[in-house]
XYZ file of C-alpha atoms in Angstrom:
524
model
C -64.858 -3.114 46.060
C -65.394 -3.943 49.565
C -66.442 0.452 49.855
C -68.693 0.408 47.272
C -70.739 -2.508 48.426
C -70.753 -0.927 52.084
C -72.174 2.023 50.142
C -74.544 0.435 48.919
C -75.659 -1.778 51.693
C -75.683 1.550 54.565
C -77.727 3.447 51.970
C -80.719 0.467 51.489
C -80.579 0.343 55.066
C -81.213 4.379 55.100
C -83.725 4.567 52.069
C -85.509 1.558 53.576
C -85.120 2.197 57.336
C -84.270 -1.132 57.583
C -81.344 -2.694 59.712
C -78.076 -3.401 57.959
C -79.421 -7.737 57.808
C -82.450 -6.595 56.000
C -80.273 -4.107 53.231
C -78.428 -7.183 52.569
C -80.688 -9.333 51.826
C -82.453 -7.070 49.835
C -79.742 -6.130 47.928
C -78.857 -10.017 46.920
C -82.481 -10.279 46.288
C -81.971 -7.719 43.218
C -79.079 -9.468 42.074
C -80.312 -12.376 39.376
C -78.599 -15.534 39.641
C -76.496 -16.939 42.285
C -73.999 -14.049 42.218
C -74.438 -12.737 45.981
C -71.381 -13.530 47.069
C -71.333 -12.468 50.593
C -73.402 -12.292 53.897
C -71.872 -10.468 56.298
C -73.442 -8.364 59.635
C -71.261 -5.500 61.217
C -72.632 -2.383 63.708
C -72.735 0.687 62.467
C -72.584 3.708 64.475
C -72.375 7.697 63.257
C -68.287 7.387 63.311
C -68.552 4.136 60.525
C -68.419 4.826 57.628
C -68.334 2.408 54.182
C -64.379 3.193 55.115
C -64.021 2.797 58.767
C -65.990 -0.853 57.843
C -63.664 -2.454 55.342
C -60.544 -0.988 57.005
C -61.898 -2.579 60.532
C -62.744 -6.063 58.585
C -59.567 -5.438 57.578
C -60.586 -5.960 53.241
C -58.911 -3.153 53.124
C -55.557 -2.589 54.058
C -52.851 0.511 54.456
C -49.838 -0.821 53.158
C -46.179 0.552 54.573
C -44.979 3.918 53.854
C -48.459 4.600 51.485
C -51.150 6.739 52.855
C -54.617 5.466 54.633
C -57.014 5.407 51.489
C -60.699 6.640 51.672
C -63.478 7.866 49.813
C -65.235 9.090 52.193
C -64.553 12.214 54.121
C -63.037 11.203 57.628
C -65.441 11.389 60.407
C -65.564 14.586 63.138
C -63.764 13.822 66.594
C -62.522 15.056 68.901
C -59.316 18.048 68.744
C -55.917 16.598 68.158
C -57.129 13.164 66.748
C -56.880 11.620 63.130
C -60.408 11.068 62.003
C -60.299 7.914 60.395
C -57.720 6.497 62.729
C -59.630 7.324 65.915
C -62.655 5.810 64.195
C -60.799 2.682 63.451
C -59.632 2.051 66.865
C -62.718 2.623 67.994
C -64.752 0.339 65.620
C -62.766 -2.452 65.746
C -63.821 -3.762 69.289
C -67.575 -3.465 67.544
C -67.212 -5.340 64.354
C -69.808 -8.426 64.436
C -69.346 -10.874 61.734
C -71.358 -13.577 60.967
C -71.148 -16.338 58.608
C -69.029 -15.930 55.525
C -67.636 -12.636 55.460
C -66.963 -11.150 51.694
C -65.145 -13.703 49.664
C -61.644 -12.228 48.505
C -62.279 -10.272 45.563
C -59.068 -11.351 43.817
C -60.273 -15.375 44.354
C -63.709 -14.407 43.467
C -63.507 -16.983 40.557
C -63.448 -19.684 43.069
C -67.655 -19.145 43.644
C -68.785 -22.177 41.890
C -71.171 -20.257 39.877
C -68.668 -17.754 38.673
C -66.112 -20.347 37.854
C -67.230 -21.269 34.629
C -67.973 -17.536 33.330
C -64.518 -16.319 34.709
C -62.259 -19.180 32.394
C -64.654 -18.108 29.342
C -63.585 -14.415 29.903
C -60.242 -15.581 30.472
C -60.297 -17.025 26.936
C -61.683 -14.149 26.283
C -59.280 -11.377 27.086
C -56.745 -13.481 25.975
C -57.637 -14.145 22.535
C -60.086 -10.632 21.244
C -62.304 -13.659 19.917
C -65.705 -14.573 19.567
C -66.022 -17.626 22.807
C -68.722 -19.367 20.863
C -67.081 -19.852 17.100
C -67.962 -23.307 15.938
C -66.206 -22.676 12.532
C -63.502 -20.676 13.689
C -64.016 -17.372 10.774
C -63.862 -14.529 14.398
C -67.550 -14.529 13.568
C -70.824 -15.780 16.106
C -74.314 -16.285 16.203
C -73.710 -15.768 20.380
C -74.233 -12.428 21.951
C -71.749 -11.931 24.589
C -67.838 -13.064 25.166
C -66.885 -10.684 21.985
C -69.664 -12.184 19.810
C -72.407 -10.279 17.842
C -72.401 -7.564 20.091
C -68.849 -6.892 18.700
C -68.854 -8.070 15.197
C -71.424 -8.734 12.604
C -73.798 -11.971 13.332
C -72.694 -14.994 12.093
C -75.115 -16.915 9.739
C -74.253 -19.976 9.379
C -71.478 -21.142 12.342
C -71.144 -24.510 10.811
C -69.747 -23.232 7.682
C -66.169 -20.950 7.574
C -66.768 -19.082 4.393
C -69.912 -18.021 5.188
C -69.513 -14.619 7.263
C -70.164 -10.468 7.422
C -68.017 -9.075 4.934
C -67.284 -11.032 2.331
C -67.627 -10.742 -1.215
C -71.169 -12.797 -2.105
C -70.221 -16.634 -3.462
C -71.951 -16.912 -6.729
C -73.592 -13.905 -6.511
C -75.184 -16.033 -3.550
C -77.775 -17.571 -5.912
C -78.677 -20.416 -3.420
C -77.491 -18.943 -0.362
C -76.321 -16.220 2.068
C -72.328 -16.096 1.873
C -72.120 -12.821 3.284
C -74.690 -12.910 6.260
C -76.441 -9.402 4.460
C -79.975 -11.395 4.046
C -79.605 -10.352 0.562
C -79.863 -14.151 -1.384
C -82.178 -16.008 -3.952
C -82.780 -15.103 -7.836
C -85.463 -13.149 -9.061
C -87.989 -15.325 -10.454
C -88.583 -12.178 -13.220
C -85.458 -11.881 -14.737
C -83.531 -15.091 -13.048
C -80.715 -12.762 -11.850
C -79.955 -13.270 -8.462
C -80.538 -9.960 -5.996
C -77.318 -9.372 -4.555
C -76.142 -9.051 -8.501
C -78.720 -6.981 -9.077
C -78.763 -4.777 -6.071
C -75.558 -4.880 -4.244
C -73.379 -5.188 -7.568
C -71.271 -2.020 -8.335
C -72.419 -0.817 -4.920
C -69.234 0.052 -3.480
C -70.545 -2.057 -0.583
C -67.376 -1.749 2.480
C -67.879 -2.352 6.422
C -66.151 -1.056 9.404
C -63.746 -2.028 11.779
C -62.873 0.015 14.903
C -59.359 0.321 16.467
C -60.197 1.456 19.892
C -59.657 1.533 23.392
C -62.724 1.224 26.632
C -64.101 4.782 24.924
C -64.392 2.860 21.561
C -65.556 -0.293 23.674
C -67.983 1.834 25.058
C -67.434 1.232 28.511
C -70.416 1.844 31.399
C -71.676 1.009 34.302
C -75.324 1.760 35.105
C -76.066 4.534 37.712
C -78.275 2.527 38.970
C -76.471 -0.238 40.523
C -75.438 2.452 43.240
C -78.150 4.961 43.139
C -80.096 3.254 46.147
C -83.315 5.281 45.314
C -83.547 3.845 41.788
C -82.372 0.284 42.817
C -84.423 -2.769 42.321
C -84.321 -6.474 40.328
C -84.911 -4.667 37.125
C -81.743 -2.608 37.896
C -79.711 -5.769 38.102
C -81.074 -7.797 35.154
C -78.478 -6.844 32.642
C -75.461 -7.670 35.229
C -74.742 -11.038 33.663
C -74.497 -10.194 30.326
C -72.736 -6.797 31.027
C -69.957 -9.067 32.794
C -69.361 -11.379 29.647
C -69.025 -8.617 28.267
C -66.246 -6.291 29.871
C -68.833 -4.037 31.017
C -68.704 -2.889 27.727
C -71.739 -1.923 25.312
C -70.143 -1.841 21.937
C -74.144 -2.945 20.707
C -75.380 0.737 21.063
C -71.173 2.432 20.629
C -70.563 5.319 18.325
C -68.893 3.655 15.469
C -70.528 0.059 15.809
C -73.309 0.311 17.539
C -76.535 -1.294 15.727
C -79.040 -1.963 18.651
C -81.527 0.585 20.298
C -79.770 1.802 23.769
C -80.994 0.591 26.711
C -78.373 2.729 28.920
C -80.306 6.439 28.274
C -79.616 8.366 25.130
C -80.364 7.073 21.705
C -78.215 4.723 19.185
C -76.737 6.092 16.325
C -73.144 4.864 14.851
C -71.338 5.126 11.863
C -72.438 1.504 10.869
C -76.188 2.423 11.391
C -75.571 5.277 8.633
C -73.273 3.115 6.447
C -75.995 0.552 6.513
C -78.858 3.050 6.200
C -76.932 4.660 2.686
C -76.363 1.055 1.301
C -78.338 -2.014 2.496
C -75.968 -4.196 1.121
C -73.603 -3.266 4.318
C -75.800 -5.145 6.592
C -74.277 -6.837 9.404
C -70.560 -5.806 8.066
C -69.077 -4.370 11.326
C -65.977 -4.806 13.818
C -65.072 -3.469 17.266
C -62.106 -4.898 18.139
C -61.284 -2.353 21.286
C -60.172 -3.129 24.731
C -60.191 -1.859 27.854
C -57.165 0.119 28.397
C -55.218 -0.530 25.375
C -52.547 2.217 24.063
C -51.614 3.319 20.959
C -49.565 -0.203 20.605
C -52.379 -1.803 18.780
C -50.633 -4.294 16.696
C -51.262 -7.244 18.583
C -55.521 -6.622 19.001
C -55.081 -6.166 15.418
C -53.316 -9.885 14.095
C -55.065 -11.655 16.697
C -59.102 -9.956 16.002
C -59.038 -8.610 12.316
C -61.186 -10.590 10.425
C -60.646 -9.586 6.971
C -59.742 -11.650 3.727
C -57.867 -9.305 1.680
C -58.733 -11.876 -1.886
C -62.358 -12.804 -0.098
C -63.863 -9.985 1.380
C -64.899 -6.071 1.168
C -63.285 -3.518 1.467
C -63.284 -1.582 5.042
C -63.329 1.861 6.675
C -60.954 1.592 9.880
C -61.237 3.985 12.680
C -58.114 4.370 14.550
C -59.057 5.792 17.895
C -57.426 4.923 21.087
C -58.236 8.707 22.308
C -57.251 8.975 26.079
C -54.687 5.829 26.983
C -51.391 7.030 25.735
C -51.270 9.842 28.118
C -54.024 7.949 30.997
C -52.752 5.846 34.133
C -53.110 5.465 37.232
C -48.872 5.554 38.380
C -47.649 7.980 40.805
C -45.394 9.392 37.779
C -47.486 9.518 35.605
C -45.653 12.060 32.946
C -43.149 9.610 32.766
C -45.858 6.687 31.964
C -47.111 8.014 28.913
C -46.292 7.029 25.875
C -43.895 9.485 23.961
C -44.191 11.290 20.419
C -41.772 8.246 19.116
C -43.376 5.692 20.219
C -46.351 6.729 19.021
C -45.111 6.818 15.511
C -43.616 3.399 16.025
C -46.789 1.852 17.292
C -49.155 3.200 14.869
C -47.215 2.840 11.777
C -46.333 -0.767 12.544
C -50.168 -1.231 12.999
C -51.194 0.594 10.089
C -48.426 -1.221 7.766
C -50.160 -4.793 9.319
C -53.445 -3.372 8.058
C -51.760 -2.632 4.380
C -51.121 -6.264 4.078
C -54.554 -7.703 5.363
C -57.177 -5.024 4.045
C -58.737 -5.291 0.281
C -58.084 -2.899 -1.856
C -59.675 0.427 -1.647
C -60.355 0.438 2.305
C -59.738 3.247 3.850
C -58.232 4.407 7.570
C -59.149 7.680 9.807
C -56.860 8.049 12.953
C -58.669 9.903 15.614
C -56.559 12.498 17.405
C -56.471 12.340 21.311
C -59.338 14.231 23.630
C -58.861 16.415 25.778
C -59.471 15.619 28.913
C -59.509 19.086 31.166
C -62.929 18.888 30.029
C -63.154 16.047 32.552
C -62.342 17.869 36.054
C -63.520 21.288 34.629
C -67.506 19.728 34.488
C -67.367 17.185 37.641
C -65.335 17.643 40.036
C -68.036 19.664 42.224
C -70.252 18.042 41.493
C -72.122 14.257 43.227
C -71.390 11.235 42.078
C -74.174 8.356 42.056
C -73.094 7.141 45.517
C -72.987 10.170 46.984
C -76.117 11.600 45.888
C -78.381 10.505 48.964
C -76.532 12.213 51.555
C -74.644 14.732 49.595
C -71.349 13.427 50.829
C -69.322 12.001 47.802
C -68.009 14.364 45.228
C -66.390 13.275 41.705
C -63.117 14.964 43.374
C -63.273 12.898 46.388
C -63.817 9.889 44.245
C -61.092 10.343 42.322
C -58.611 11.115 44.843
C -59.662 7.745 46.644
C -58.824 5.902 42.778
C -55.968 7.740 42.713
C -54.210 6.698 46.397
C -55.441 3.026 45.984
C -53.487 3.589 42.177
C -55.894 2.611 40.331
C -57.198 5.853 39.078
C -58.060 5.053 35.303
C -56.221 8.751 34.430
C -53.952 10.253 37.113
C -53.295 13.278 34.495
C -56.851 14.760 34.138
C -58.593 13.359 37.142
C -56.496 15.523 39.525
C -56.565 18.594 41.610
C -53.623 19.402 40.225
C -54.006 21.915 37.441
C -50.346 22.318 36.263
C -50.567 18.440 35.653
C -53.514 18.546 33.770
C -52.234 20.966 31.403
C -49.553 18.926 31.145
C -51.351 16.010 30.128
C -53.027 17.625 27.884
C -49.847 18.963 26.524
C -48.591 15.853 25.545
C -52.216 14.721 24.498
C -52.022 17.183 21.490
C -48.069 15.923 20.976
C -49.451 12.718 19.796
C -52.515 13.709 17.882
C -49.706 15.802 16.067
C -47.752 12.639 15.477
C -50.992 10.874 13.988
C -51.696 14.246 11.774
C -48.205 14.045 10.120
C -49.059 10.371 9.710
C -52.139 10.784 7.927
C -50.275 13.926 5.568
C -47.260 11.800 4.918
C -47.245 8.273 4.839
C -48.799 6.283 1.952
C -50.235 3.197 1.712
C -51.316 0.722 -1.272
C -54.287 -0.593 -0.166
C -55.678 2.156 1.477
C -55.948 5.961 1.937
C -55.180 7.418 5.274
C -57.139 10.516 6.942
C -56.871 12.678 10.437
C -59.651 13.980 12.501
C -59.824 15.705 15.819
C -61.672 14.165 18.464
C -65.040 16.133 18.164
C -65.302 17.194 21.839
C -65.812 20.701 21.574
C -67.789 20.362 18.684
C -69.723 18.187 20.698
C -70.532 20.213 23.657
C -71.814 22.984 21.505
C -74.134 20.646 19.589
C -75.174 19.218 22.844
C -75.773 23.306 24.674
C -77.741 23.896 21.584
C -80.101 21.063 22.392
C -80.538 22.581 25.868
C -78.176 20.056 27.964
C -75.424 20.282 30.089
C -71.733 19.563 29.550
C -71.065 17.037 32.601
C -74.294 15.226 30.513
C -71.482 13.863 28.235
C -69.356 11.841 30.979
C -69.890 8.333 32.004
C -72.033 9.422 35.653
C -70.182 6.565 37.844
C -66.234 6.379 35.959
C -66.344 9.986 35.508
C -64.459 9.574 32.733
C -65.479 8.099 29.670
C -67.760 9.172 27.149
C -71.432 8.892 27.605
C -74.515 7.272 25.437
C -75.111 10.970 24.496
C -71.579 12.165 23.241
C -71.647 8.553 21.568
C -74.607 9.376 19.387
C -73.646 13.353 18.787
C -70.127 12.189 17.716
C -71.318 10.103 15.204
C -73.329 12.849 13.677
C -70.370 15.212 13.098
C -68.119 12.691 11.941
C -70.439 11.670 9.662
C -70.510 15.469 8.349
C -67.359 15.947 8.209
C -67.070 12.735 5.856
C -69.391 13.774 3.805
C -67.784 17.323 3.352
C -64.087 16.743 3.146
C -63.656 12.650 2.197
C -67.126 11.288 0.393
C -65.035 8.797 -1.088
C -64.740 6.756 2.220
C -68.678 6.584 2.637
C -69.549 5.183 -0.534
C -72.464 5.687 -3.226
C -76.404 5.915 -1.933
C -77.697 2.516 -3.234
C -81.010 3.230 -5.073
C -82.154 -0.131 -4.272
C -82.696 0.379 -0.867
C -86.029 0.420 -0.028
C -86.716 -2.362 -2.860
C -83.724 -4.509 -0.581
C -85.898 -3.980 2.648
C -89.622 -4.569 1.139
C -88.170 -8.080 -0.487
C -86.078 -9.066 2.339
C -87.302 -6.846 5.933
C -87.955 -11.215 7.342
C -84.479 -11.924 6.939
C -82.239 -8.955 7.727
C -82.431 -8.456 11.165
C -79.626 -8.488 13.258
């Protein structure tokens, strides 16, 4: 942390040709809010570096028998000295400090004005759940803290068996049960129009199963790109904190909002929605950041279905990089094995059997693979480096991986025999999901198996004239962009349509008669 916001602050200071005081300020000026949580002064000379700085303030530390961690390349010295360690000596004497230096990162929820924020995502994290749920149905007419951005809007939070999902109440004569904006009777006939649209409809939501990729983790470029940096850069911060900096609004299988993180929207609840109306506002992500293949707990604790009440549901099972991903020295023996895999995901799937209406249906998502990663970035810059040409995606993963924190030790390596490795056992478990899907039956549901489209992906994405690295997160370097969001959904959706029509459901011919009566109360 304490490197990055260095970065950050010795780049303004270039970009601006301003001193070091000035950067600062300027860069807690962009921030909204009272989140600026530090002021701090220190020299810099050509030997000090964002490293050199937080090892001589001593935020960062070398801890016994581990190596000296840096992102940065060590500076040039003189013959038979360590770089870094004859720049630390050296800078030491020179550090200045004024005022409060950066609070501790790990005690950061001591700021008064994070405080508050920090026990709601707490409760948060904990739970899977909606924060704001006056009625307690998982459901919420609040944003953030796993509300509407992750699950259908609530519309009526006063009220538990109104919700997304359910079956309509009375054919919701007098109201709107099911949160679809689809309510009244026709004052023609006197039948109510969610009888006579949505009935026999094969109406069904979805529910995602996922991990960060699912999630849709990302952090904008442009909170360390110092030449596109300004207050307008910053003015999503709060609400990409609450939630998990995570964007499951514009994500391939719920996403229902136009992006506002480049690319373009398009999810398999947007096409769900746009082939029957009546599916408005039915959608789940209950993913996490960094959750495996042992799913069963996300799954009692955020499903919100009512297998008497409610619709049926398509579930995506996709937790596509975890199982074999993390950031341990050993990381072969980290991963989680063919066996457990088939524990884990049948226990899941046999929760879901018990919860899900009839007729729902589950897709498991093989595993990616993640050579794809290295092979397209590690040459290349990474956001913070692209100013002075001196950070690298390699270099940048090599720091996350001595501090341990690397988010994929397998793939983001230098180390080829170990990324064929990982793949290796990658393709083990989307083998153990296959036999899965071929053999195990269900009573509530049918089960399906799909490869992870990444190399279908790619090609789609050459074909429009981009580049492959264009599909990868810019500052994780890891996860999958706005772009492979959107083209994923389109060849999933194709290969539904092809091989398993049954999951999608019937084209409702009342469509465009739902929106012309009812475009003033449908939005999300």
């Amino acid at each position: 942390g304490c490197v990055l916001v260095v970065s950050v602050i010795e780049q303004l200071a270039q970009w601006h040709n301003s001193t070091v005081k000035a950067a600062m300020e300027r860069l807690c000026d962009y921030i909204p809010g009272n989140l600026c949580l530090c002021t701090i002064s220190f020299s810099i000379d050509r030997e000090m570096n964002a490293d050199v700085v937080c090892h001589s303030l001593r935020l960062c530390k070398q801890d016994p028998g581990q190596p000296l961690c840096h992102l940065y390349s060590p500076p040039k010295v003189k013959k038979h000295s360590s770089g870094l360690f004859h720049a630390l000596a050296h800078a030491r004497p020179k550090r200045q400090i004024r005022s409060k230096i950066f609070m501790g990162f790990s005690s950061v929820c001591a700021f008064p004005p994070l405080a508050n924020l920090c026990e709601k995502m707490k409760h948060v994290l904990r739970n899977k759940l909606p924060f704001e749920d006056f009625d307690g149905d998982k459901f919420s007419t609040f944003p953030t803290l796993r509300g509407y951005h992750w699950r259908g809007r609530d519309c009526d939070d006063k009220n538990t068996t109104v919700y997304p999902g359910r079956r309509p109440d009375n054919w919701d004569a007098k109201s709107d049960s099911n949160c679809n904006g689809i309510w009244g009777v026709d004052p023609k006939d006197g039948i109510p129009y969610e009888e006579k649209f949505c009935k026999g409809a094969d109406s069904k939501g979805v529910v995602l199963l996922g991990d960060s990729a699912g999630a849709h983790f990302h952090i904008p470029p442009e909170w360390m790109t110092v030449t596109q940096m300004s207050a307008k850069s910053f003015a999503n911060l709060p609400m990409a904190f609450s939630d998990e900096l995570d964007w499951p609004q514009f994500s391939e299988v719920t996403g229902f909002l136009n992006s506002t993180i480049g690319g373009w929207t398009d999810s398999l609840y947007l096409r769900l929605r746009k082939r029957n109306r009546c599916n408005h506002r039915d959608l789940q992500n209950i993913s996490q950041n960094g959750i495996r293949g042992r799913l069963i707990q996300e799954v009692r604790s955020g499903l919100a279905r009512n297998q008497l009440l409610d619709n049926p549901a398509i579930v995506i099972y996709a937790t596509i990089g975890n199982d074999v991903c993390n950031g341990e020295r050993d990381t072969l023996a980290h991963m989680t094995t063919p066996k457990e895999m088939l524990s884990n995901v049948v226990q899941a799937l046999r929760y879901l059997d018990s919860h899900l209406p009839n007729g729902s249906h589950v897709i498991l998502t093989g595993l990616v693979d993640g050579r794809f990663l290295w092979d397209n970035l590690h040459d290349r810059y990474h956001p913070l480096g692209q100013l002075n040409k001196d950070i690298t995606y390699s270099q940048l993963y090599s720091f996350l991986d001595c501090l341990q924190v690397s988010p994929c030790s397998g793939w983001l390596t230098p180390n080829e025999t170990l990324r064929n490795l990982t793949s290796e056992r990658a393709l083990q478990l989307s083998n153990v999901l296959k036999e899965i899907a071929r053999s195990e039956k269900f009573a509530n549901f049918d089960i399906f198996y799909m490869d992870f489209p990444l190399r279908q992906t790619a090609e789609e994405w050459r074909k429009m004239g981009g580049e492959p690295w264009q599909l990868i997160e810019p500052v994780d370097g890891f996860h999958p962009s706005q772009i492979a969001a959107a083209l994923g959904t389109g060849i999933t959706w194709q290969k539904a349509l092809h091989e398993w029509p049954q999951v999608l459901g019937k084209e409702n011919p009342f469509n465009d008669q739902i929106e012309a009566i009812f475009k003033d109360q449908g939005g999300h």
